[in-house]
Amino acid sequence: MDVQATLDNVIKESCATLRSGGVIAVPTETVYGISASVASNEGVQKIYAIKGRQKDKPVAICLSDVSQIEKWCRQTVSVELLGDLLPGPVTVVFERSEALNPALNPGVSLVGVRVPDYPLLRSLVAAFGEPLALTSANISNTRSTLAIEEFEELWPQLDLVIDGGRISEVETEDSRKGSTVVNLSIPGTFSIIRKGW
């Protein structure tokens, strides 16, 4: 079996699905997520519907590289500092730039940014060429998922499910935590919004 060819096909099919306004399930280094193109109003709305998520609860964006943050946000810290945090299980929060689709998190001036330490997902975002909206693959206010079988009730509403296997073999209190969320929107300060991985 040619693993690289299989990965290339997964990325190609995922990109086509995202370009058509679809929502896909993706593995990350923390928990499984669901994702759509940030530019697709339809895809973003589907994420909220699938999760049963309140419209005033923001969704993060996912990038393939730290260097892309300055395009989508008003970056207040150095690329070097961001490179110490990302890629990794951290969501950094900045003031959003005007380049970001206004239909994503309307009325919210801040946006969370993920650069996951998960090569397949970063390769997918790089191939797609624009940010993805990303949130956990679960119904809102239920536990996060570590395997695709744990969100099987969502499959009929998803356009594609990428099975990356079980994310954590060990079930601990921390294994279902999402990323740590750090607010860096005010120059010279930071605050932890959510402690995760």
Short mmCIF file of C-alpha atoms in Angstrom, two decimals:
data_model
loop_
_atom_site.label_atom_id
_atom_site.label_comp_id
_atom_site.label_asym_id
_atom_site.label_seq_id
_atom_site.Cartn_x
_atom_site.Cartn_y
_atom_site.Cartn_z
CA MET A 1 0.00 0.00 0.00
CA ASP A 2 1.36 3.42 -0.98
CA VAL A 3 0.75 5.49 2.16
CA GLN A 4 1.76 8.80 0.55
CA ALA A 5 -0.64 8.25 -2.35
CA THR A 6 -3.41 7.46 0.13
CA LEU A 7 -2.67 10.65 2.12
CA ASP A 8 -2.57 12.69 -1.09
CA ASN A 9 -5.98 11.29 -2.07
CA VAL A 10 -7.42 12.10 1.38
CA ILE A 11 -6.15 15.68 1.08
CA LYS A 12 -7.44 16.04 -2.49
CA GLU A 13 -10.91 14.73 -1.58
CA SER A 14 -10.99 16.87 1.57
CA CYS A 15 -10.13 20.03 -0.37
CA ALA A 16 -12.85 19.31 -2.95
CA THR A 17 -15.39 18.76 -0.16
CA LEU A 18 -14.39 21.98 1.62
CA ARG A 19 -14.52 24.00 -1.63
CA SER A 20 -18.09 22.85 -2.17
CA GLY A 21 -19.17 24.17 1.26
CA GLY A 22 -18.89 20.81 2.99
CA VAL A 23 -17.98 20.00 6.58
CA ILE A 24 -15.37 17.37 7.36
CA ALA A 25 -14.21 15.61 10.51
CA VAL A 26 -10.46 15.79 11.13
CA PRO A 27 -8.03 14.41 13.70
CA THR A 28 -5.84 16.84 15.64
CA GLU A 29 -3.20 16.24 18.28
CA THR A 30 -5.75 16.90 21.04
CA VAL A 31 -9.24 15.73 20.00
CA TYR A 32 -11.22 15.16 16.81
CA GLY A 33 -12.59 18.27 15.17
CA ILE A 34 -15.04 19.33 12.52
CA SER A 35 -14.01 21.83 9.94
CA ALA A 36 -15.22 23.96 7.03
CA SER A 37 -13.76 26.66 4.86
CA VAL A 38 -13.67 29.98 6.71
CA ALA A 39 -14.74 31.61 3.44
CA SER A 40 -17.86 29.43 3.17
CA ASN A 41 -20.82 30.96 4.97
CA GLU A 42 -22.72 27.74 4.27
CA GLY A 43 -19.97 25.57 5.76
CA VAL A 44 -19.65 27.70 8.89
CA GLN A 45 -23.42 27.66 9.41
CA LYS A 46 -23.40 23.87 9.02
CA ILE A 47 -20.81 23.57 11.80
CA TYR A 48 -23.12 25.42 14.19
CA ALA A 49 -26.10 23.30 13.15
CA ILE A 50 -24.21 19.99 13.45
CA LYS A 51 -22.94 20.80 16.94
CA GLY A 52 -26.13 22.48 18.16
CA ARG A 53 -23.80 25.34 19.05
CA GLN A 54 -25.03 28.76 20.11
CA LYS A 55 -24.32 31.41 17.47
CA ASP A 56 -22.59 33.67 20.01
CA LYS A 57 -19.95 31.03 20.78
CA PRO A 58 -16.99 31.66 18.45
CA VAL A 59 -15.22 29.08 16.29
CA ALA A 60 -11.43 29.07 15.89
CA ILE A 61 -9.54 29.17 12.62
CA CYS A 62 -6.91 26.63 11.65
CA LEU A 63 -3.77 27.59 9.73
CA SER A 64 -0.93 25.50 8.36
CA ASP A 65 1.89 27.77 9.53
CA VAL A 66 2.61 30.44 12.15
CA SER A 67 3.69 32.88 9.42
CA GLN A 68 0.05 33.11 8.21
CA ILE A 69 -1.30 34.54 11.47
CA GLU A 70 -0.50 38.16 10.59
CA LYS A 71 -2.76 37.98 7.51
CA TRP A 72 -5.85 36.95 9.50
CA CYS A 73 -5.20 38.70 12.84
CA ARG A 74 -3.62 41.75 14.39
CA GLN A 75 -0.56 39.98 15.72
CA THR A 76 0.75 41.48 18.98
CA VAL A 77 3.70 39.18 19.64
CA SER A 78 6.77 38.14 17.68
CA VAL A 79 6.82 35.25 15.25
CA GLU A 80 9.56 33.77 17.46
CA LEU A 81 7.23 33.70 20.49
CA LEU A 82 4.45 32.20 18.40
CA GLY A 83 6.97 29.62 17.17
CA ASP A 84 7.51 28.57 20.79
CA LEU A 85 3.76 27.91 21.17
CA LEU A 86 2.87 26.63 17.73
CA PRO A 87 2.49 24.22 16.12
CA GLY A 88 1.03 22.63 19.19
CA PRO A 89 -2.03 22.13 21.39
CA VAL A 90 -2.55 25.86 21.88
CA THR A 91 -5.13 28.29 20.50
CA VAL A 92 -3.87 31.87 20.45
CA VAL A 93 -6.43 34.65 20.47
CA PHE A 94 -5.93 37.93 18.64
CA GLU A 95 -8.06 40.72 17.27
CA ARG A 96 -9.32 39.59 13.89
CA SER A 97 -8.27 41.35 10.69
CA GLU A 98 -10.62 42.61 8.02
CA ALA A 99 -9.35 39.82 5.73
CA LEU A 100 -11.34 37.28 7.76
CA ASN A 101 -14.85 36.47 6.52
CA PRO A 102 -17.23 38.72 8.50
CA ALA A 103 -19.77 35.89 8.60
CA LEU A 104 -17.38 33.91 10.82
CA ASN A 105 -18.15 34.80 14.45
CA PRO A 106 -20.13 37.95 13.57
CA GLY A 107 -20.00 40.66 16.18
CA VAL A 108 -16.90 39.15 17.81
CA SER A 109 -13.72 41.19 17.48
CA LEU A 110 -11.36 38.40 18.56
CA VAL A 111 -10.56 35.09 16.91
CA GLY A 112 -8.79 31.98 18.13
CA VAL A 113 -6.06 30.57 15.90
CA ARG A 114 -4.79 26.98 15.82
CA VAL A 115 -1.69 25.68 14.08
CA PRO A 116 -2.00 22.04 15.12
CA ASP A 117 0.94 19.74 15.64
CA TYR A 118 -0.72 17.19 13.37
CA PRO A 119 1.03 16.89 9.99
CA LEU A 120 -1.98 15.58 8.03
CA LEU A 121 -4.19 18.48 9.11
CA ARG A 122 -1.48 21.07 8.45
CA SER A 123 -0.85 19.54 5.01
CA LEU A 124 -4.58 19.67 4.31
CA VAL A 125 -4.81 23.36 5.27
CA ALA A 126 -1.71 24.16 3.20
CA ALA A 127 -3.17 22.37 0.16
CA PHE A 128 -6.52 24.10 0.65
CA GLY A 129 -4.76 27.47 0.67
CA GLU A 130 -6.96 29.31 3.14
CA PRO A 131 -7.98 28.97 6.79
CA LEU A 132 -10.43 26.41 8.05
CA ALA A 133 -13.02 26.98 10.75
CA LEU A 134 -12.27 24.35 13.41
CA THR A 135 -14.08 23.17 16.51
CA SER A 136 -14.40 19.89 18.40
CA ALA A 137 -16.32 16.98 16.86
CA ASN A 138 -19.07 16.63 19.41
CA ILE A 139 -22.48 18.03 20.29
CA SER A 140 -21.96 21.26 22.24
CA ASN A 141 -21.48 20.75 25.98
CA THR A 142 -20.70 17.05 25.64
CA ARG A 143 -17.31 15.40 26.06
CA SER A 144 -14.68 15.74 23.36
CA THR A 145 -13.95 12.77 21.14
CA LEU A 146 -10.77 10.74 20.71
CA ALA A 147 -11.99 8.32 18.00
CA ILE A 148 -14.44 8.63 15.12
CA GLU A 149 -16.81 6.08 16.67
CA GLU A 150 -17.37 8.48 19.56
CA PHE A 151 -19.13 11.00 17.29
CA GLU A 152 -20.92 8.47 15.09
CA GLU A 153 -24.23 10.32 15.60
CA LEU A 154 -22.75 13.24 13.64
CA TRP A 155 -21.64 11.21 10.61
CA PRO A 156 -24.90 11.60 8.63
CA GLN A 157 -24.48 15.39 8.81
CA LEU A 158 -20.80 15.37 7.81
CA ASP A 159 -19.61 15.32 4.20
CA LEU A 160 -16.37 13.46 4.96
CA VAL A 161 -14.81 11.79 8.01
CA ILE A 162 -11.03 11.36 8.15
CA ASP A 163 -10.15 8.44 10.41
CA GLY A 164 -6.75 9.11 11.97
CA GLY A 165 -7.19 6.33 14.51
CA ARG A 166 -7.58 6.82 18.23
CA ILE A 167 -5.88 10.04 19.32
CA SER A 168 -5.00 8.89 22.82
CA GLU A 169 -4.74 5.28 23.92
CA VAL A 170 -4.68 6.31 27.56
CA GLU A 171 -7.89 7.60 29.12
CA THR A 172 -7.01 10.26 31.68
CA GLU A 173 -8.65 13.40 32.97
CA ASP A 174 -6.56 15.42 30.51
CA SER A 175 -6.93 13.19 27.43
CA ARG A 176 -10.21 14.82 26.37
CA LYS A 177 -9.16 18.39 26.95
CA GLY A 178 -8.90 20.52 23.88
CA SER A 179 -6.16 23.01 23.29
CA THR A 180 -5.10 25.58 25.85
CA VAL A 181 -6.57 28.95 24.83
CA VAL A 182 -4.32 31.98 25.39
CA ASN A 183 -5.49 35.56 24.84
CA LEU A 184 -2.65 37.57 23.28
CA SER A 185 -4.85 40.35 21.90
CA ILE A 186 -3.54 43.08 24.23
CA PRO A 187 0.11 43.95 23.59
CA GLY A 188 2.41 43.14 26.49
CA THR A 189 -0.08 40.91 28.34
CA PHE A 190 -1.59 37.47 28.14
CA SER A 191 -4.33 35.55 29.89
CA ILE A 192 -5.33 31.90 29.87
CA ILE A 193 -8.95 31.61 28.76
CA ARG A 194 -9.05 27.81 28.98
CA LYS A 195 -6.49 25.40 30.32
CA GLY A 196 -6.25 22.38 28.07
CA TRP A 197 -3.42 20.15 26.94
#
